[in-house]
Amino acid sequence: FSVRFGYKQWYQRRVRGTSSLHPSDAVKMQQAVQEIEKMVQIQTQMEIIKNINSKCFERCIFKPASSPLGNGERQCLAKCMDRFQDGLKVVNQTIMQRHRQEQLAAQDSAGMSL
């Protein structure tokens, strides 16, 4: 996450300096940044899924892969995945809350400097 937020801060500084660019170039730059942000988001989601699969498999699967999953293993996997998803929700909510607070603080400081 820190890489993405660092990139956004860099981009915001760059956009402020793009006023001398031709409008179509600025639009192209913004579209490229949006595509990069999408790719980073997809990569992050893939890593999260990979981590959830790995951790839940280690915790819940004890039989060889050739045997079918038992009810206990299925329940363990479902609970494990639910716990990870609940944890991710808390983390995402915290990040969004901090981001909003930073935006408000930046707006307040910008308003004071005028």
PDB file of N, CA and C in Angstrom:
ATOM      1  N   PHE A   1       0.810  -1.193   0.000  1.00  0.00           N
ATOM      2  CA  PHE A   1       0.000   0.000   0.000  1.00  0.00           C
ATOM      3  C   PHE A   1       0.852   1.255   0.000  1.00  0.00           C
ATOM      4  N   SER A   2       1.952   1.220   0.723  1.00  0.00           N
ATOM      5  CA  SER A   2       2.763   2.429   0.813  1.00  0.00           C
ATOM      6  C   SER A   2       3.345   2.813  -0.536  1.00  0.00           C
ATOM      7  N   VAL A   3       3.650   1.825  -1.375  1.00  0.00           N
ATOM      8  CA  VAL A   3       4.172   2.139  -2.703  1.00  0.00           C
ATOM      9  C   VAL A   3       3.116   2.886  -3.494  1.00  0.00           C
ATOM     10  N   ARG A   4       1.881   2.406  -3.418  1.00  0.00           N
ATOM     11  CA  ARG A   4       0.807   3.033  -4.186  1.00  0.00           C
ATOM     12  C   ARG A   4       0.556   4.447  -3.689  1.00  0.00           C
ATOM     13  N   PHE A   5       0.517   4.653  -2.364  1.00  0.00           N
ATOM     14  CA  PHE A   5       0.269   5.992  -1.848  1.00  0.00           C
ATOM     15  C   PHE A   5       1.435   6.919  -2.171  1.00  0.00           C
ATOM     16  N   GLY A   6       2.642   6.408  -2.123  1.00  0.00           N
ATOM     17  CA  GLY A   6       3.797   7.210  -2.500  1.00  0.00           C
ATOM     18  C   GLY A   6       3.724   7.616  -3.957  1.00  0.00           C
ATOM     19  N   TYR A   7       3.253   6.704  -4.796  1.00  0.00           N
ATOM     20  CA  TYR A   7       3.114   6.998  -6.210  1.00  0.00           C
ATOM     21  C   TYR A   7       2.058   8.070  -6.430  1.00  0.00           C
ATOM     22  N   LYS A   8       0.948   7.986  -5.704  1.00  0.00           N
ATOM     23  CA  LYS A   8      -0.106   8.988  -5.859  1.00  0.00           C
ATOM     24  C   LYS A   8       0.399  10.362  -5.461  1.00  0.00           C
ATOM     25  N   GLN A   9       1.163  10.439  -4.387  1.00  0.00           N
ATOM     26  CA  GLN A   9       1.698  11.726  -3.958  1.00  0.00           C
ATOM     27  C   GLN A   9       2.642  12.276  -5.022  1.00  0.00           C
ATOM     28  N   TRP A  10       3.483  11.399  -5.587  1.00  0.00           N
ATOM     29  CA  TRP A  10       4.388  11.829  -6.646  1.00  0.00           C
ATOM     30  C   TRP A  10       3.580  12.332  -7.840  1.00  0.00           C
ATOM     31  N   TYR A  11       2.537  11.572  -8.211  1.00  0.00           N
ATOM     32  CA  TYR A  11       1.726  11.948  -9.359  1.00  0.00           C
ATOM     33  C   TYR A  11       1.037  13.291  -9.137  1.00  0.00           C
ATOM     34  N   GLN A  12       0.514  13.519  -7.927  1.00  0.00           N
ATOM     35  CA  GLN A  12      -0.167  14.778  -7.646  1.00  0.00           C
ATOM     36  C   GLN A  12       0.796  15.951  -7.793  1.00  0.00           C
ATOM     37  N   ARG A  13       2.022  15.763  -7.358  1.00  0.00           N
ATOM     38  CA  ARG A  13       3.018  16.826  -7.545  1.00  0.00           C
ATOM     39  C   ARG A  13       3.308  17.030  -9.034  1.00  0.00           C
ATOM     40  N   ARG A  14       3.350  15.922  -9.788  1.00  0.00           N
ATOM     41  CA  ARG A  14       3.616  16.013 -11.219  1.00  0.00           C
ATOM     42  C   ARG A  14       2.459  16.692 -11.952  1.00  0.00           C
ATOM     43  N   VAL A  15       1.222  16.379 -11.554  1.00  0.00           N
ATOM     44  CA  VAL A  15       0.059  16.948 -12.226  1.00  0.00           C
ATOM     45  C   VAL A  15       0.038  18.454 -12.032  1.00  0.00           C
ATOM     46  N   ARG A  16       0.398  18.913 -10.848  1.00  0.00           N
ATOM     47  CA  ARG A  16       0.439  20.357 -10.613  1.00  0.00           C
ATOM     48  C   ARG A  16       1.418  21.020 -11.573  1.00  0.00           C
ATOM     49  N   GLY A  17       2.470  20.292 -11.938  1.00  0.00           N
ATOM     50  CA  GLY A  17       3.471  20.831 -12.844  1.00  0.00           C
ATOM     51  C   GLY A  17       3.176  20.581 -14.303  1.00  0.00           C
ATOM     52  N   THR A  18       2.016  19.984 -14.611  1.00  0.00           N
ATOM     53  CA  THR A  18       1.690  19.670 -16.004  1.00  0.00           C
ATOM     54  C   THR A  18       0.865  20.744 -16.674  1.00  0.00           C
ATOM     55  N   SER A  19       0.693  21.872 -16.041  1.00  0.00           N
ATOM     56  CA  SER A  19      -0.128  22.918 -16.638  1.00  0.00           C
ATOM     57  C   SER A  19       0.467  23.414 -17.955  1.00  0.00           C
ATOM     58  N   SER A  20       1.764  23.233 -18.152  1.00  0.00           N
ATOM     59  CA  SER A  20       2.370  23.654 -19.398  1.00  0.00           C
ATOM     60  C   SER A  20       2.225  22.598 -20.493  1.00  0.00           C
ATOM     61  N   LEU A  21       1.730  21.405 -20.139  1.00  0.00           N
ATOM     62  CA  LEU A  21       1.513  20.358 -21.135  1.00  0.00           C
ATOM     63  C   LEU A  21       0.276  20.674 -21.967  1.00  0.00           C
ATOM     64  N   HIS A  22       0.293  20.164 -23.163  1.00  0.00           N
ATOM     65  CA  HIS A  22      -0.894  20.241 -24.011  1.00  0.00           C
ATOM     66  C   HIS A  22      -1.995  19.439 -23.321  1.00  0.00           C
ATOM     67  N   PRO A  23      -3.246  19.910 -23.356  1.00  0.00           N
ATOM     68  CA  PRO A  23      -4.323  19.202 -22.659  1.00  0.00           C
ATOM     69  C   PRO A  23      -4.441  17.718 -23.026  1.00  0.00           C
ATOM     70  N   SER A  24      -4.214  17.373 -24.286  1.00  0.00           N
ATOM     71  CA  SER A  24      -4.316  15.957 -24.670  1.00  0.00           C
ATOM     72  C   SER A  24      -3.201  15.136 -24.030  1.00  0.00           C
ATOM     73  N   ASP A  25      -2.014  15.750 -23.854  1.00  0.00           N
ATOM     74  CA  ASP A  25      -0.912  15.045 -23.190  1.00  0.00           C
ATOM     75  C   ASP A  25      -1.225  14.835 -21.706  1.00  0.00           C
ATOM     76  N   ALA A  26      -1.831  15.828 -21.092  1.00  0.00           N
ATOM     77  CA  ALA A  26      -2.201  15.706 -19.685  1.00  0.00           C
ATOM     78  C   ALA A  26      -3.249  14.608 -19.503  1.00  0.00           C
ATOM     79  N   VAL A  27      -4.187  14.522 -20.432  1.00  0.00           N
ATOM     80  CA  VAL A  27      -5.213  13.471 -20.381  1.00  0.00           C
ATOM     81  C   VAL A  27      -4.564  12.106 -20.559  1.00  0.00           C
ATOM     82  N   LYS A  28      -3.647  12.002 -21.502  1.00  0.00           N
ATOM     83  CA  LYS A  28      -2.948  10.732 -21.724  1.00  0.00           C
ATOM     84  C   LYS A  28      -2.164  10.325 -20.477  1.00  0.00           C
ATOM     85  N   MET A  29      -1.525  11.290 -19.846  1.00  0.00           N
ATOM     86  CA  MET A  29      -0.760  11.001 -18.637  1.00  0.00           C
ATOM     87  C   MET A  29      -1.691  10.509 -17.533  1.00  0.00           C
ATOM     88  N   GLN A  30      -2.822  11.177 -17.387  1.00  0.00           N
ATOM     89  CA  GLN A  30      -3.781  10.780 -16.356  1.00  0.00           C
ATOM     90  C   GLN A  30      -4.326   9.380 -16.641  1.00  0.00           C
ATOM     91  N   GLN A  31      -4.602   9.064 -17.892  1.00  0.00           N
ATOM     92  CA  GLN A  31      -5.086   7.734 -18.254  1.00  0.00           C
ATOM     93  C   GLN A  31      -4.026   6.672 -17.967  1.00  0.00           C
ATOM     94  N   ALA A  32      -2.774   6.984 -18.243  1.00  0.00           N
ATOM     95  CA  ALA A  32      -1.690   6.040 -17.967  1.00  0.00           C
ATOM     96  C   ALA A  32      -1.573   5.779 -16.468  1.00  0.00           C
ATOM     97  N   VAL A  33      -1.691   6.828 -15.687  1.00  0.00           N
ATOM     98  CA  VAL A  33      -1.618   6.685 -14.231  1.00  0.00           C
ATOM     99  C   VAL A  33      -2.776   5.835 -13.733  1.00  0.00           C
ATOM    100  N   GLN A  34      -3.963   6.048 -14.274  1.00  0.00           N
ATOM    101  CA  GLN A  34      -5.116   5.248 -13.871  1.00  0.00           C
ATOM    102  C   GLN A  34      -4.912   3.780 -14.219  1.00  0.00           C
ATOM    103  N   GLU A  35      -4.338   3.498 -15.370  1.00  0.00           N
ATOM    104  CA  GLU A  35      -4.063   2.115 -15.759  1.00  0.00           C
ATOM    105  C   GLU A  35      -3.043   1.483 -14.814  1.00  0.00           C
ATOM    106  N   ILE A  36      -2.014   2.238 -14.465  1.00  0.00           N
ATOM    107  CA  ILE A  36      -1.007   1.732 -13.534  1.00  0.00           C
ATOM    108  C   ILE A  36      -1.638   1.456 -12.171  1.00  0.00           C
ATOM    109  N   GLU A  37      -2.489   2.358 -11.706  1.00  0.00           N
ATOM    110  CA  GLU A  37      -3.164   2.148 -10.425  1.00  0.00           C
ATOM    111  C   GLU A  37      -4.030   0.897 -10.462  1.00  0.00           C
ATOM    112  N   LYS A  38      -4.723   0.655 -11.585  1.00  0.00           N
ATOM    113  CA  LYS A  38      -5.532  -0.558 -11.731  1.00  0.00           C
ATOM    114  C   LYS A  38      -4.656  -1.802 -11.662  1.00  0.00           C
ATOM    115  N   MET A  39      -3.528  -1.769 -12.360  1.00  0.00           N
ATOM    116  CA  MET A  39      -2.627  -2.919 -12.358  1.00  0.00           C
ATOM    117  C   MET A  39      -2.088  -3.189 -10.959  1.00  0.00           C
ATOM    118  N   VAL A  40      -1.726  -2.138 -10.240  1.00  0.00           N
ATOM    119  CA  VAL A  40      -1.235  -2.298  -8.872  1.00  0.00           C
ATOM    120  C   VAL A  40      -2.330  -2.883  -7.992  1.00  0.00           C
ATOM    121  N   GLN A  41      -3.547  -2.407  -8.155  1.00  0.00           N
ATOM    122  CA  GLN A  41      -4.672  -2.910  -7.373  1.00  0.00           C
ATOM    123  C   GLN A  41      -4.924  -4.389  -7.667  1.00  0.00           C
ATOM    124  N   ILE A  42      -4.898  -4.775  -8.927  1.00  0.00           N
ATOM    125  CA  ILE A  42      -5.101  -6.177  -9.306  1.00  0.00           C
ATOM    126  C   ILE A  42      -3.982  -7.042  -8.733  1.00  0.00           C
ATOM    127  N   GLN A  43      -2.756  -6.583  -8.836  1.00  0.00           N
ATOM    128  CA  GLN A  43      -1.620  -7.330  -8.303  1.00  0.00           C
ATOM    129  C   GLN A  43      -1.744  -7.493  -6.794  1.00  0.00           C
ATOM    130  N   THR A  44      -2.161  -6.448  -6.112  1.00  0.00           N
ATOM    131  CA  THR A  44      -2.351  -6.512  -4.663  1.00  0.00           C
ATOM    132  C   THR A  44      -3.430  -7.517  -4.306  1.00  0.00           C
ATOM    133  N   GLN A  45      -4.532  -7.496  -5.035  1.00  0.00           N
ATOM    134  CA  GLN A  45      -5.616  -8.444  -4.781  1.00  0.00           C
ATOM    135  C   GLN A  45      -5.165  -9.874  -5.039  1.00  0.00           C
ATOM    136  N   MET A  46      -4.380 -10.094  -6.078  1.00  0.00           N
ATOM    137  CA  MET A  46      -3.877 -11.438  -6.357  1.00  0.00           C
ATOM    138  C   MET A  46      -2.967 -11.925  -5.238  1.00  0.00           C
ATOM    139  N   GLU A  47      -2.131 -11.053  -4.710  1.00  0.00           N
ATOM    140  CA  GLU A  47      -1.248 -11.415  -3.600  1.00  0.00           C
ATOM    141  C   GLU A  47      -2.050 -11.749  -2.349  1.00  0.00           C
ATOM    142  N   ILE A  48      -3.111 -11.001  -2.105  1.00  0.00           N
ATOM    143  CA  ILE A  48      -3.970 -11.264  -0.940  1.00  0.00           C
ATOM    144  C   ILE A  48      -4.625 -12.630  -1.081  1.00  0.00           C
ATOM    145  N   ILE A  49      -5.160 -12.929  -2.251  1.00  0.00           N
ATOM    146  CA  ILE A  49      -5.800 -14.231  -2.481  1.00  0.00           C
ATOM    147  C   ILE A  49      -4.784 -15.359  -2.329  1.00  0.00           C
ATOM    148  N   LYS A  50      -3.604 -15.165  -2.875  1.00  0.00           N
ATOM    149  CA  LYS A  50      -2.552 -16.173  -2.761  1.00  0.00           C
ATOM    150  C   LYS A  50      -2.207 -16.416  -1.295  1.00  0.00           C
ATOM    151  N   ASN A  51      -2.104 -15.350  -0.524  1.00  0.00           N
ATOM    152  CA  ASN A  51      -1.775 -15.455   0.896  1.00  0.00           C
ATOM    153  C   ASN A  51      -2.889 -16.176   1.657  1.00  0.00           C
ATOM    154  N   ILE A  52      -4.141 -15.808   1.369  1.00  0.00           N
ATOM    155  CA  ILE A  52      -5.275 -16.454   2.033  1.00  0.00           C
ATOM    156  C   ILE A  52      -5.277 -17.950   1.711  1.00  0.00           C
ATOM    157  N   ASN A  53      -5.117 -18.295   0.446  1.00  0.00           N
ATOM    158  CA  ASN A  53      -5.111 -19.708   0.051  1.00  0.00           C
ATOM    159  C   ASN A  53      -4.008 -20.477   0.766  1.00  0.00           C
ATOM    160  N   SER A  54      -2.833 -19.908   0.787  1.00  0.00           N
ATOM    161  CA  SER A  54      -1.693 -20.576   1.404  1.00  0.00           C
ATOM    162  C   SER A  54      -1.903 -20.777   2.904  1.00  0.00           C
ATOM    163  N   LYS A  55      -2.272 -19.710   3.595  1.00  0.00           N
ATOM    164  CA  LYS A  55      -2.444 -19.798   5.052  1.00  0.00           C
ATOM    165  C   LYS A  55      -3.578 -20.733   5.433  1.00  0.00           C
ATOM    166  N   CYS A  56      -4.703 -20.615   4.749  1.00  0.00           N
ATOM    167  CA  CYS A  56      -5.856 -21.457   5.089  1.00  0.00           C
ATOM    168  C   CYS A  56      -5.588 -22.918   4.746  1.00  0.00           C
ATOM    169  N   PHE A  57      -4.876 -23.161   3.664  1.00  0.00           N
ATOM    170  CA  PHE A  57      -4.535 -24.541   3.308  1.00  0.00           C
ATOM    171  C   PHE A  57      -3.649 -25.149   4.391  1.00  0.00           C
ATOM    172  N   GLU A  58      -2.643 -24.399   4.829  1.00  0.00           N
ATOM    173  CA  GLU A  58      -1.735 -24.896   5.870  1.00  0.00           C
ATOM    174  C   GLU A  58      -2.478 -25.206   7.165  1.00  0.00           C
ATOM    175  N   ARG A  59      -3.452 -24.373   7.501  1.00  0.00           N
ATOM    176  CA  ARG A  59      -4.176 -24.537   8.757  1.00  0.00           C
ATOM    177  C   ARG A  59      -5.237 -25.624   8.718  1.00  0.00           C
ATOM    178  N   CYS A  60      -5.807 -25.872   7.551  1.00  0.00           N
ATOM    179  CA  CYS A  60      -7.028 -26.686   7.493  1.00  0.00           C
ATOM    180  C   CYS A  60      -6.902 -28.027   6.787  1.00  0.00           C
ATOM    181  N   ILE A  61      -5.933 -28.208   5.920  1.00  0.00           N
ATOM    182  CA  ILE A  61      -5.862 -29.432   5.119  1.00  0.00           C
ATOM    183  C   ILE A  61      -4.760 -30.323   5.677  1.00  0.00           C
ATOM    184  N   PHE A  62      -5.160 -31.516   6.090  1.00  0.00           N
ATOM    185  CA  PHE A  62      -4.205 -32.443   6.695  1.00  0.00           C
ATOM    186  C   PHE A  62      -4.087 -33.755   5.920  1.00  0.00           C
ATOM    187  N   LYS A  63      -5.031 -34.026   5.022  1.00  0.00           N
ATOM    188  CA  LYS A  63      -5.028 -35.265   4.255  1.00  0.00           C
ATOM    189  C   LYS A  63      -4.313 -35.047   2.928  1.00  0.00           C
ATOM    190  N   PRO A  64      -3.888 -36.129   2.294  1.00  0.00           N
ATOM    191  CA  PRO A  64      -3.283 -35.991   0.954  1.00  0.00           C
ATOM    192  C   PRO A  64      -4.267 -35.365  -0.034  1.00  0.00           C
ATOM    193  N   ALA A  65      -3.745 -34.775  -1.071  1.00  0.00           N
ATOM    194  CA  ALA A  65      -4.564 -34.062  -2.052  1.00  0.00           C
ATOM    195  C   ALA A  65      -5.516 -34.987  -2.805  1.00  0.00           C
ATOM    196  N   SER A  66      -5.227 -36.273  -2.867  1.00  0.00           N
ATOM    197  CA  SER A  66      -6.078 -37.185  -3.639  1.00  0.00           C
ATOM    198  C   SER A  66      -7.390 -37.512  -2.928  1.00  0.00           C
ATOM    199  N   SER A  67      -7.467 -37.280  -1.621  1.00  0.00           N
ATOM    200  CA  SER A  67      -8.711 -37.591  -0.913  1.00  0.00           C
ATOM    201  C   SER A  67      -9.630 -36.363  -0.911  1.00  0.00           C
ATOM    202  N   PRO A  68     -10.956 -36.586  -0.912  1.00  0.00           N
ATOM    203  CA  PRO A  68     -11.890 -35.451  -0.896  1.00  0.00           C
ATOM    204  C   PRO A  68     -11.856 -34.727   0.449  1.00  0.00           C
ATOM    205  N   LEU A  69     -12.250 -33.463   0.425  1.00  0.00           N
ATOM    206  CA  LEU A  69     -12.273 -32.678   1.663  1.00  0.00           C
ATOM    207  C   LEU A  69     -13.389 -33.174   2.566  1.00  0.00           C
ATOM    208  N   GLY A  70     -13.086 -33.285   3.842  1.00  0.00           N
ATOM    209  CA  GLY A  70     -14.102 -33.648   4.809  1.00  0.00           C
ATOM    210  C   GLY A  70     -14.867 -32.412   5.258  1.00  0.00           C
ATOM    211  N   ASN A  71     -15.963 -32.631   5.964  1.00  0.00           N
ATOM    212  CA  ASN A  71     -16.775 -31.517   6.462  1.00  0.00           C
ATOM    213  C   ASN A  71     -15.974 -30.603   7.378  1.00  0.00           C
ATOM    214  N   GLY A  72     -15.142 -31.181   8.224  1.00  0.00           N
ATOM    215  CA  GLY A  72     -14.322 -30.384   9.133  1.00  0.00           C
ATOM    216  C   GLY A  72     -13.355 -29.479   8.380  1.00  0.00           C
ATOM    217  N   GLU A  73     -12.753 -30.028   7.335  1.00  0.00           N
ATOM    218  CA  GLU A  73     -11.819 -29.238   6.530  1.00  0.00           C
ATOM    219  C   GLU A  73     -12.556 -28.119   5.790  1.00  0.00           C
ATOM    220  N   ARG A  74     -13.721 -28.421   5.258  1.00  0.00           N
ATOM    221  CA  ARG A  74     -14.515 -27.398   4.568  1.00  0.00           C
ATOM    222  C   ARG A  74     -14.902 -26.270   5.516  1.00  0.00           C
ATOM    223  N   GLN A  75     -15.352 -26.644   6.707  1.00  0.00           N
ATOM    224  CA  GLN A  75     -15.734 -25.632   7.695  1.00  0.00           C
ATOM    225  C   GLN A  75     -14.527 -24.803   8.122  1.00  0.00           C
ATOM    226  N   CYS A  76     -13.403 -25.470   8.311  1.00  0.00           N
ATOM    227  CA  CYS A  76     -12.176 -24.753   8.682  1.00  0.00           C
ATOM    228  C   CYS A  76     -11.786 -23.756   7.597  1.00  0.00           C
ATOM    229  N   LEU A  77     -11.818 -24.194   6.330  1.00  0.00           N
ATOM    230  CA  LEU A  77     -11.479 -23.300   5.212  1.00  0.00           C
ATOM    231  C   LEU A  77     -12.424 -22.106   5.150  1.00  0.00           C
ATOM    232  N   ALA A  78     -13.715 -22.359   5.315  1.00  0.00           N
ATOM    233  CA  ALA A  78     -14.700 -21.269   5.256  1.00  0.00           C
ATOM    234  C   ALA A  78     -14.456 -20.263   6.377  1.00  0.00           C
ATOM    235  N   LYS A  79     -14.223 -20.743   7.587  1.00  0.00           N
ATOM    236  CA  LYS A  79     -13.978 -19.845   8.728  1.00  0.00           C
ATOM    237  C   LYS A  79     -12.666 -19.088   8.550  1.00  0.00           C
ATOM    238  N   CYS A  80     -11.655 -19.787   8.071  1.00  0.00           N
ATOM    239  CA  CYS A  80     -10.353 -19.147   7.857  1.00  0.00           C
ATOM    240  C   CYS A  80     -10.471 -18.016   6.839  1.00  0.00           C
ATOM    241  N   MET A  81     -11.141 -18.287   5.738  1.00  0.00           N
ATOM    242  CA  MET A  81     -11.305 -17.271   4.700  1.00  0.00           C
ATOM    243  C   MET A  81     -12.153 -16.106   5.212  1.00  0.00           C
ATOM    244  N   ASP A  82     -13.168 -16.402   5.987  1.00  0.00           N
ATOM    245  CA  ASP A  82     -13.998 -15.338   6.579  1.00  0.00           C
ATOM    246  C   ASP A  82     -13.171 -14.447   7.498  1.00  0.00           C
ATOM    247  N   ARG A  83     -12.306 -15.055   8.305  1.00  0.00           N
ATOM    248  CA  ARG A  83     -11.448 -14.263   9.211  1.00  0.00           C
ATOM    249  C   ARG A  83     -10.524 -13.349   8.422  1.00  0.00           C
ATOM    250  N   PHE A  84      -9.925 -13.871   7.350  1.00  0.00           N
ATOM    251  CA  PHE A  84      -9.050 -13.036   6.523  1.00  0.00           C
ATOM    252  C   PHE A  84      -9.833 -11.886   5.895  1.00  0.00           C
ATOM    253  N   GLN A  85     -11.021 -12.179   5.395  1.00  0.00           N
ATOM    254  CA  GLN A  85     -11.833 -11.132   4.768  1.00  0.00           C
ATOM    255  C   GLN A  85     -12.243 -10.074   5.789  1.00  0.00           C
ATOM    256  N   ASP A  86     -12.611 -10.503   6.994  1.00  0.00           N
ATOM    257  CA  ASP A  86     -12.949  -9.543   8.046  1.00  0.00           C
ATOM    258  C   ASP A  86     -11.749  -8.667   8.387  1.00  0.00           C
ATOM    259  N   GLY A  87     -10.583  -9.291   8.471  1.00  0.00           N
ATOM    260  CA  GLY A  87      -9.365  -8.532   8.744  1.00  0.00           C
ATOM    261  C   GLY A  87      -9.060  -7.523   7.658  1.00  0.00           C
ATOM    262  N   LEU A  88      -9.237  -7.928   6.401  1.00  0.00           N
ATOM    263  CA  LEU A  88      -9.006  -7.017   5.283  1.00  0.00           C
ATOM    264  C   LEU A  88      -9.963  -5.832   5.314  1.00  0.00           C
ATOM    265  N   LYS A  89     -11.208  -6.090   5.697  1.00  0.00           N
ATOM    266  CA  LYS A  89     -12.180  -4.998   5.788  1.00  0.00           C
ATOM    267  C   LYS A  89     -11.724  -3.967   6.815  1.00  0.00           C
ATOM    268  N   VAL A  90     -11.262  -4.444   7.967  1.00  0.00           N
ATOM    269  CA  VAL A  90     -10.796  -3.531   9.011  1.00  0.00           C
ATOM    270  C   VAL A  90      -9.599  -2.722   8.517  1.00  0.00           C
ATOM    271  N   VAL A  91      -8.657  -3.396   7.875  1.00  0.00           N
ATOM    272  CA  VAL A  91      -7.471  -2.712   7.359  1.00  0.00           C
ATOM    273  C   VAL A  91      -7.869  -1.669   6.312  1.00  0.00           C
ATOM    274  N   ASN A  92      -8.723  -2.053   5.373  1.00  0.00           N
ATOM    275  CA  ASN A  92      -9.157  -1.114   4.326  1.00  0.00           C
ATOM    276  C   ASN A  92      -9.905   0.082   4.906  1.00  0.00           C
ATOM    277  N   GLN A  93     -10.770  -0.160   5.886  1.00  0.00           N
ATOM    278  CA  GLN A  93     -11.503   0.939   6.517  1.00  0.00           C
ATOM    279  C   GLN A  93     -10.537   1.890   7.224  1.00  0.00           C
ATOM    280  N   THR A  94      -9.530   1.330   7.880  1.00  0.00           N
ATOM    281  CA  THR A  94      -8.538   2.160   8.574  1.00  0.00           C
ATOM    282  C   THR A  94      -7.736   2.993   7.578  1.00  0.00           C
ATOM    283  N   ILE A  95      -7.346   2.381   6.493  1.00  0.00           N
ATOM    284  CA  ILE A  95      -6.587   3.109   5.468  1.00  0.00           C
ATOM    285  C   ILE A  95      -7.428   4.240   4.889  1.00  0.00           C
ATOM    286  N   MET A  96      -8.682   3.950   4.565  1.00  0.00           N
ATOM    287  CA  MET A  96      -9.559   4.976   4.003  1.00  0.00           C
ATOM    288  C   MET A  96      -9.786   6.111   5.003  1.00  0.00           C
ATOM    289  N   GLN A  97      -9.957   5.774   6.266  1.00  0.00           N
ATOM    290  CA  GLN A  97     -10.167   6.788   7.293  1.00  0.00           C
ATOM    291  C   GLN A  97      -8.933   7.685   7.417  1.00  0.00           C
ATOM    292  N   ARG A  98      -7.764   7.076   7.430  1.00  0.00           N
ATOM    293  CA  ARG A  98      -6.525   7.870   7.520  1.00  0.00           C
ATOM    294  C   ARG A  98      -6.351   8.743   6.283  1.00  0.00           C
ATOM    295  N   HIS A  99      -6.688   8.188   5.128  1.00  0.00           N
ATOM    296  CA  HIS A  99      -6.573   8.951   3.887  1.00  0.00           C
ATOM    297  C   HIS A  99      -7.497  10.168   3.928  1.00  0.00           C
ATOM    298  N   ARG A 100      -8.737   9.984   4.395  1.00  0.00           N
ATOM    299  CA  ARG A 100      -9.674  11.111   4.519  1.00  0.00           C
ATOM    300  C   ARG A 100      -9.145  12.152   5.491  1.00  0.00           C
ATOM    301  N   GLN A 101      -8.588  11.684   6.622  1.00  0.00           N
ATOM    302  CA  GLN A 101      -8.040  12.618   7.606  1.00  0.00           C
ATOM    303  C   GLN A 101      -6.887  13.413   7.012  1.00  0.00           C
ATOM    304  N   GLU A 102      -6.038  12.739   6.230  1.00  0.00           N
ATOM    305  CA  GLU A 102      -4.922  13.433   5.586  1.00  0.00           C
ATOM    306  C   GLU A 102      -5.424  14.460   4.575  1.00  0.00           C
ATOM    307  N   GLN A 103      -6.457  14.100   3.836  1.00  0.00           N
ATOM    308  CA  GLN A 103      -7.027  15.033   2.869  1.00  0.00           C
ATOM    309  C   GLN A 103      -7.605  16.251   3.569  1.00  0.00           C
ATOM    310  N   LEU A 104      -8.342  16.023   4.667  1.00  0.00           N
ATOM    311  CA  LEU A 104      -8.914  17.144   5.417  1.00  0.00           C
ATOM    312  C   LEU A 104      -7.817  18.027   6.001  1.00  0.00           C
ATOM    313  N   ALA A 105      -6.769  17.404   6.526  1.00  0.00           N
ATOM    314  CA  ALA A 105      -5.664  18.172   7.077  1.00  0.00           C
ATOM    315  C   ALA A 105      -4.971  18.995   5.989  1.00  0.00           C
ATOM    316  N   ALA A 106      -4.822  18.396   4.803  1.00  0.00           N
ATOM    317  CA  ALA A 106      -4.197  19.118   3.689  1.00  0.00           C
ATOM    318  C   ALA A 106      -5.077  20.281   3.236  1.00  0.00           C
ATOM    319  N   GLN A 107      -6.388  20.069   3.210  1.00  0.00           N
ATOM    320  CA  GLN A 107      -7.309  21.148   2.828  1.00  0.00           C
ATOM    321  C   GLN A 107      -7.282  22.260   3.861  1.00  0.00           C
ATOM    322  N   ASP A 108      -7.246  21.881   5.143  1.00  0.00           N
ATOM    323  CA  ASP A 108      -7.193  22.883   6.209  1.00  0.00           C
ATOM    324  C   ASP A 108      -5.897  23.700   6.115  1.00  0.00           C
ATOM    325  N   SER A 109      -4.789  23.016   5.900  1.00  0.00           N
ATOM    326  CA  SER A 109      -3.523  23.748   5.816  1.00  0.00           C
ATOM    327  C   SER A 109      -3.450  24.593   4.555  1.00  0.00           C
ATOM    328  N   ALA A 110      -4.044  24.133   3.464  1.00  0.00           N
ATOM    329  CA  ALA A 110      -4.075  24.931   2.232  1.00  0.00           C
ATOM    330  C   ALA A 110      -4.961  26.148   2.403  1.00  0.00           C
ATOM    331  N   GLY A 111      -6.062  25.988   3.135  1.00  0.00           N
ATOM    332  CA  GLY A 111      -6.957  27.125   3.391  1.00  0.00           C
ATOM    333  C   GLY A 111      -6.332  28.164   4.283  1.00  0.00           C
ATOM    334  N   MET A 112      -5.501  27.727   5.203  1.00  0.00           N
ATOM    335  CA  MET A 112      -4.829  28.662   6.119  1.00  0.00           C
ATOM    336  C   MET A 112      -3.730  29.423   5.433  1.00  0.00           C
ATOM    337  N   SER A 113      -3.122  28.813   4.397  1.00  0.00           N
ATOM    338  CA  SER A 113      -2.002  29.486   3.751  1.00  0.00           C
ATOM    339  C   SER A 113      -2.442  30.524   2.728  1.00  0.00           C
ATOM    340  N   LEU A 114      -3.733  30.539   2.413  1.00  0.00           N
ATOM    341  CA  LEU A 114      -4.216  31.509   1.425  1.00  0.00           C
ATOM    342  C   LEU A 114      -4.383  32.872   1.993  1.00  0.00           C
TER     343      LEU A 114
END
